[in-house]
Amino acid sequence: MSEDKNLIKNLEIKSYGTQLSQESIKVIAESIGISTLSDLAAKELADDISYKLKQIIQDGQKFMHHAKRTRFCLADVDESLKIRNIEPQYGFVSKDFIPFRFASGGGRELHFQEEKELELTDVLISAPPKAPLEVSLRTHWLCVDGIQPTIPENPPPLSKELQAQDSVNPVKKLEKTDLKDTSGKPAIKAHKLKTHETVHVKQLATHELSVEQQFYYKEITEACVGADEGRRAEALQSLASDPGIHEMLPRMCTFIAEGVKVNVVQNNLAILIYLMRMVRALLDNPALYLEKYLHELIPSVSTCIVSKQLCQRPELDNHWALRDFAAKLMAQICKNFNTSTNNLQTRVTRLFSTALQNDKVPLSSLYGAIEGLSEMGQEVIKVFIIPRLKFISERVCNMQGPDISNTERNAAGHIRMCLSKVCAPVLKTMRSTPDVLEDYKRDFGFLGPALHQSVIKARQTPSSTTTTSTTSAISVPSVAPRVSSQPIHRQMTQQQPQQQQQQNQQKFYIKPSSPATTSNIVKIQSSQKIFIQSSPKTVYVTNPSSGSNPQIDDLSHLE
Amino acid sequence: MTNKNDLLAVLQVLKKYNLKGTETILKQEANLTDLPENFNHDASDSVLQAYQSEGDPNSYESCYIELLKFVDSSLDIYKYELSMILYPVFVHMYIELVYNGHEEQAKKLMKKFGPEQEYYYQSDLKKLEMITKRDQMSGNDLTDTFKSNEFIIRISRDTLSLLKRHLQEKKASVVMNIVNEHLYFDLYEGVARNKKQCDATAGAILGEARRQDNKVKVYYGLLKETDFQQMTTQAPPPEEDDDEGPDSDKPKKKKQKKDSLFSKKSKTDPNAPSSDRIPIPQLRDNDKAEKIRALREAQKRVNLGPDNLPSVCYYTLLNSIYSVTSAEISEDSSLLAIGFSDSTIKIWSLTPSKLRELKPAEMLKEIDRDVDDVLVRMMDDRKAETSRVFHGHTGPVYRCSFTFDRSLLLSCSEDSTIRLWSLQTWSCLVVYKGHLNPVWDVKFSPHGHYFVSCSHDKTARIWTTDSHQPLRIFTGHLADVDCCVFHPNSNYVATGSSDRTVRLWDVLSGNHVRLMTGHKGPIYSLAFSIDGRYLVSGSSDTRVLVWDLAHGHLIASLEGHTSTIHSLCFSRDGTILATGALDCNLNIWDFSKLCDDLVGENVNVSHNPDVKKGEQYLLRTFPTKQSPFLTLHFTRRNLLYGVGMFESN
């Protein structure tokens, strides 16, 4: 409270004696055709006008208060003029505030308002503006017997900012409780904080769910991985929009992490896709802040990108779609949660790029790594993929022989398609115009002709469309979440028959392991290691900065 | 002498308008034969004469600094009371400097010491700071207020003598003059107050209330209501039984309950006014039926408390950003009136029953007047709608008020009129013109017939629905009267104002009987507790203050909001206070606990008791999603309704 008062006081001091300057008066005078206004006259006018303006604004505030607003409107000025028996400013109407622009130059500061000149005929020709919507009433329960229901009409019980603060700054919680019981007594506060710190930090947080929440959790998780597509859509919708599920978030994340672990081993593509869609829904929920749970989500998602095998029949099933989708998720996670302290994007990029360095990585993992990198944006493609193109080329080239399995050939084809799609826009900007096929062959080996083709194609089409085609899914994920998840959905329905079978027999593999047994949950200790747990053998990727080359083997271990 | 001056002023007016006849008569009557020659100077000038000073304009600053030093160096027990005089002295110094044309010195003084004054005076200082020339002072509200009123400071005898001694020693004529001319010291015996006590009641435009202001006895008890028990048992209205079939078969039980409900009121309350203190209209059959219905509902009431919090149903107004100015729910919670800034009023029915219109005259003729359900038959079912709009005002509608029986609606607007609308014919019945400026608030008396309004013209007025003229005009507030409310016994009216005071007026005499200071910002909402003893007020200083009407003391300050509080509501059993503010929060306070805590204390009549802090009484806070509260209303069964508009970003 005292801080507030200080703040107010500072503002007060600043606003003491504000006045229109003489220059302003002169400029205004010029604008109405009075070019020679003496300094003295300008000063007198400035004084008088400032006084009158202030009075009008002051009275206008009363109208603002009585209209129960906190924003000053043009209408308030009009009414303030009316009570002084002055004609209001007819014709100046603005529902919102008028944006003033600020400019400075030549040692002067200027605030001005941009006024566009309208062509009258244009106004007449254009369609009349839409009639405003009629005011309507809507009812909801703000609280029931003293408990606020967590429905979309009510604000989330724990605001996103608080959740963010909670996860970023664990001391915050302690400070806050202290502040509450010693407000206004700064001397005691410092003392108390100290004692609390030693006692409180080690306390275990009990985390209880109400019966309703448990029921909700059961229903949602069953629906998300169940057979009924309609129920799943509803469940995902609920995950993506419900404001009150943050309490269940640890359980949800554990469910996803455990589910991925089990189903990667079982090669259950359908369930993996469902789980990724759950991740997507959680990411889309505007009321949630996931940072605390990234240590569970990121390994799961990266598993779905780079795992060697994700389905039972790699030559037939479209596991590529899952990899693409998971890669998009990863890009979105990086975009949302990357900070200078967690270096999320750097670490994820590093994970993928190491796969490109290794010639033993299976092709499906290679594809995942490329996809994962390409979703991170053009700069990443330029730095990590382009230099490795020749290397990848060789590997793909090796897969062309007759003795190579169908699966491998299929994978090689996908890599080629993917590369020509994502590299073309980047190569277009990197290389100068005469695109000589020989140069491409020399630089990129086997993939040269394909890349050459796509670059030429890219040059013909307008640049804007080509660039957005690769990045749009990342840059605007929250705007059209339903739309972008569509492709995977469609593929699902194509593969419906065989998956139904799988689901029936494999449903029990997803066991929502009880969150209390946290010992088997993989954790990221805030900076150093990322574990990928995808098979009974724990395989982990360590930070490349730690020296040697263990990670080269990592992905091959997935075999 | 003052009397003579008044007469002179009147004569001057007469002379100005050349009313010779009246002038001579007045002269004869007042025995004013020997008129002074120089009485022609401007009247407003004579008021300002006080500021004519021959003091050196440069000495003001040093005088103020000296006073500041004196206050700082005095003993701690006197310090805070002494510091109360700094602000008025500062203000009058500034006015004096400006009046005498020393603009530079005035600006310098303001710049140097203005920001040092208490935060609650800053808004006034900013208004004052605008005035830098003598001609700007004429007609300025604030300077007029300071000129023509004394600034009131409650001070202990010791502190005052200390101050006087200092002033005489230093021969500080500038300060001395101001203290003598413009300050009024309300002396009391005893220990000087500490900072907390001083701050609690400071903040009003002209200092604190005099002890004199709060001496009159206030009959805050409730009127003895007509006993409806017998009526209900003797002749239950037929349509009632149709509505509530399951209840009608156990009248025995009902009667017992009702006894307990009324047992408190059946005793004569020593604080209650006699029921004929002001004439109260007879109840019509319609009113009686409504009262009976209210009683029945009250039986189903949930008793609220800290362990039994209310449920809140929230009505959100969509598509209404910045166009809604007020909302009001009828006593029986069936109707909602919304006032818009485009000067329309929209009525919604909150129940499934629609808004019906009276049948046209030729159809009314055919109805048999002796039938029991004549009132129902008079209404036209074919023209029923769920919402209706009133057009008539020419400015934003700042408040609406329903009568108890839902047949009439009052509305007040920026166009400085009050309108009375019929909710049966759905048309405007009366336009009450009287206020000179926008009318901020209007409220019906709980017994109907009377209503109170308040306005930008600094007055509050009492009207009856059947007269064009107001019955009483309450003047005394020094700035806009922003809100007003009738006491549950209809004998008193409370008003809250931009001069940061709350006043209580006696409807019978028209005098103000309580003057309560302590708010630091304009007051926008008022409510009486159910038992009539306490008054709560919500202000833009984000606090809700609780006042005891018995002595006019400030007893509690409920702090929990972060923005202006525009709605206050007590639960029907008086245990819970709900407050809603523009910060989109609804706070629930434990009012019964506050009352219990107060009963134990022995109240010193002349001294303000320690002000209780609100934190311990705050039960719960419920935020809404960007919907600031327009109004709150407890239904007869203690369900809480809230109304707000959705402000999307």
PDB file of N, CA and C in Angstrom, chain B residues 262-286:
ATOM      1  N   PHE B 262     -40.614 -12.691  13.588  1.00  0.00           N
ATOM      2  CA  PHE B 262     -41.036 -11.365  14.005  1.00  0.00           C
ATOM      3  C   PHE B 262     -40.823 -11.077  15.485  1.00  0.00           C
ATOM      4  N   SER B 263     -40.326 -12.046  16.191  1.00  0.00           N
ATOM      5  CA  SER B 263     -40.251 -11.867  17.629  1.00  0.00           C
ATOM      6  C   SER B 263     -39.381 -10.670  18.012  1.00  0.00           C
ATOM      7  N   LYS B 264     -38.370 -10.437  17.221  1.00  0.00           N
ATOM      8  CA  LYS B 264     -37.482  -9.322  17.540  1.00  0.00           C
ATOM      9  C   LYS B 264     -38.197  -7.990  17.376  1.00  0.00           C
ATOM     10  N   LYS B 265     -38.956  -7.915  16.310  1.00  0.00           N
ATOM     11  CA  LYS B 265     -39.553  -6.619  15.994  1.00  0.00           C
ATOM     12  C   LYS B 265     -40.741  -6.298  16.886  1.00  0.00           C
ATOM     13  N   SER B 266     -41.310  -7.337  17.494  1.00  0.00           N
ATOM     14  CA  SER B 266     -42.508  -7.065  18.274  1.00  0.00           C
ATOM     15  C   SER B 266     -42.192  -6.251  19.532  1.00  0.00           C
ATOM     16  N   LYS B 267     -40.962  -6.337  20.006  1.00  0.00           N
ATOM     17  CA  LYS B 267     -40.583  -5.482  21.130  1.00  0.00           C
ATOM     18  C   LYS B 267     -40.424  -4.052  20.628  1.00  0.00           C
ATOM     19  N   THR B 268     -40.679  -3.101  21.503  1.00  0.00           N
ATOM     20  CA  THR B 268     -40.504  -1.727  21.048  1.00  0.00           C
ATOM     21  C   THR B 268     -39.035  -1.350  21.170  1.00  0.00           C
ATOM     22  N   ASP B 269     -38.512  -0.889  20.075  1.00  0.00           N
ATOM     23  CA  ASP B 269     -37.111  -0.521  19.993  1.00  0.00           C
ATOM     24  C   ASP B 269     -36.956   0.932  20.456  1.00  0.00           C
ATOM     25  N   PRO B 270     -36.139   1.184  21.480  1.00  0.00           N
ATOM     26  CA  PRO B 270     -35.998   2.575  21.945  1.00  0.00           C
ATOM     27  C   PRO B 270     -35.392   3.488  20.889  1.00  0.00           C
ATOM     28  N   ASN B 271     -34.691   2.923  19.939  1.00  0.00           N
ATOM     29  CA  ASN B 271     -34.068   3.754  18.919  1.00  0.00           C
ATOM     30  C   ASN B 271     -34.937   3.939  17.685  1.00  0.00           C
ATOM     31  N   ALA B 272     -36.105   3.340  17.690  1.00  0.00           N
ATOM     32  CA  ALA B 272     -36.953   3.442  16.506  1.00  0.00           C
ATOM     33  C   ALA B 272     -37.773   4.729  16.563  1.00  0.00           C
ATOM     34  N   PRO B 273     -37.970   5.376  15.440  1.00  0.00           N
ATOM     35  CA  PRO B 273     -38.843   6.544  15.425  1.00  0.00           C
ATOM     36  C   PRO B 273     -40.295   6.092  15.531  1.00  0.00           C
ATOM     37  N   SER B 274     -41.165   6.964  16.008  1.00  0.00           N
ATOM     38  CA  SER B 274     -42.574   6.576  16.046  1.00  0.00           C
ATOM     39  C   SER B 274     -43.059   6.436  14.604  1.00  0.00           C
ATOM     40  N   SER B 275     -44.016   5.537  14.428  1.00  0.00           N
ATOM     41  CA  SER B 275     -44.380   5.194  13.050  1.00  0.00           C
ATOM     42  C   SER B 275     -45.032   6.364  12.321  1.00  0.00           C
ATOM     43  N   ASP B 276     -45.475   7.391  13.061  1.00  0.00           N
ATOM     44  CA  ASP B 276     -46.059   8.537  12.360  1.00  0.00           C
ATOM     45  C   ASP B 276     -45.129   9.745  12.339  1.00  0.00           C
ATOM     46  N   ARG B 277     -43.848   9.488  12.544  1.00  0.00           N
ATOM     47  CA  ARG B 277     -42.886  10.600  12.537  1.00  0.00           C
ATOM     48  C   ARG B 277     -42.896  11.269  11.164  1.00  0.00           C
ATOM     49  N   ILE B 278     -42.823  10.495  10.138  1.00  0.00           N
ATOM     50  CA  ILE B 278     -43.139  11.057   8.833  1.00  0.00           C
ATOM     51  C   ILE B 278     -44.314  10.267   8.288  1.00  0.00           C
ATOM     52  N   PRO B 279     -45.211  10.940   7.571  1.00  0.00           N
ATOM     53  CA  PRO B 279     -46.380  10.220   7.049  1.00  0.00           C
ATOM     54  C   PRO B 279     -45.964   9.169   6.037  1.00  0.00           C
ATOM     55  N   ILE B 280     -46.459   7.972   6.277  1.00  0.00           N
ATOM     56  CA  ILE B 280     -46.112   6.886   5.361  1.00  0.00           C
ATOM     57  C   ILE B 280     -47.390   6.373   4.733  1.00  0.00           C
ATOM     58  N   PRO B 281     -47.396   6.192   3.430  1.00  0.00           N
ATOM     59  CA  PRO B 281     -48.650   5.829   2.745  1.00  0.00           C
ATOM     60  C   PRO B 281     -49.220   4.506   3.247  1.00  0.00           C
ATOM     61  N   GLN B 282     -50.542   4.445   3.233  1.00  0.00           N
ATOM     62  CA  GLN B 282     -51.246   3.205   3.579  1.00  0.00           C
ATOM     63  C   GLN B 282     -50.910   2.121   2.565  1.00  0.00           C
ATOM     64  N   LEU B 283     -50.857   0.913   3.048  1.00  0.00           N
ATOM     65  CA  LEU B 283     -50.609  -0.191   2.121  1.00  0.00           C
ATOM     66  C   LEU B 283     -51.882  -0.490   1.346  1.00  0.00           C
ATOM     67  N   ARG B 284     -51.706  -0.677   0.032  1.00  0.00           N
ATOM     68  CA  ARG B 284     -52.842  -1.088  -0.777  1.00  0.00           C
ATOM     69  C   ARG B 284     -52.892  -2.620  -0.788  1.00  0.00           C
ATOM     70  N   ASP B 285     -53.993  -3.144  -1.320  1.00  0.00           N
ATOM     71  CA  ASP B 285     -54.128  -4.611  -1.365  1.00  0.00           C
ATOM     72  C   ASP B 285     -52.953  -5.234  -2.095  1.00  0.00           C
ATOM     73  N   ASN B 286     -52.586  -4.549  -3.151  1.00  0.00           N
ATOM     74  CA  ASN B 286     -51.501  -5.032  -3.973  1.00  0.00           C
ATOM     75  C   ASN B 286     -50.204  -5.159  -3.167  1.00  0.00           C
TER      76      ASN B 286
END
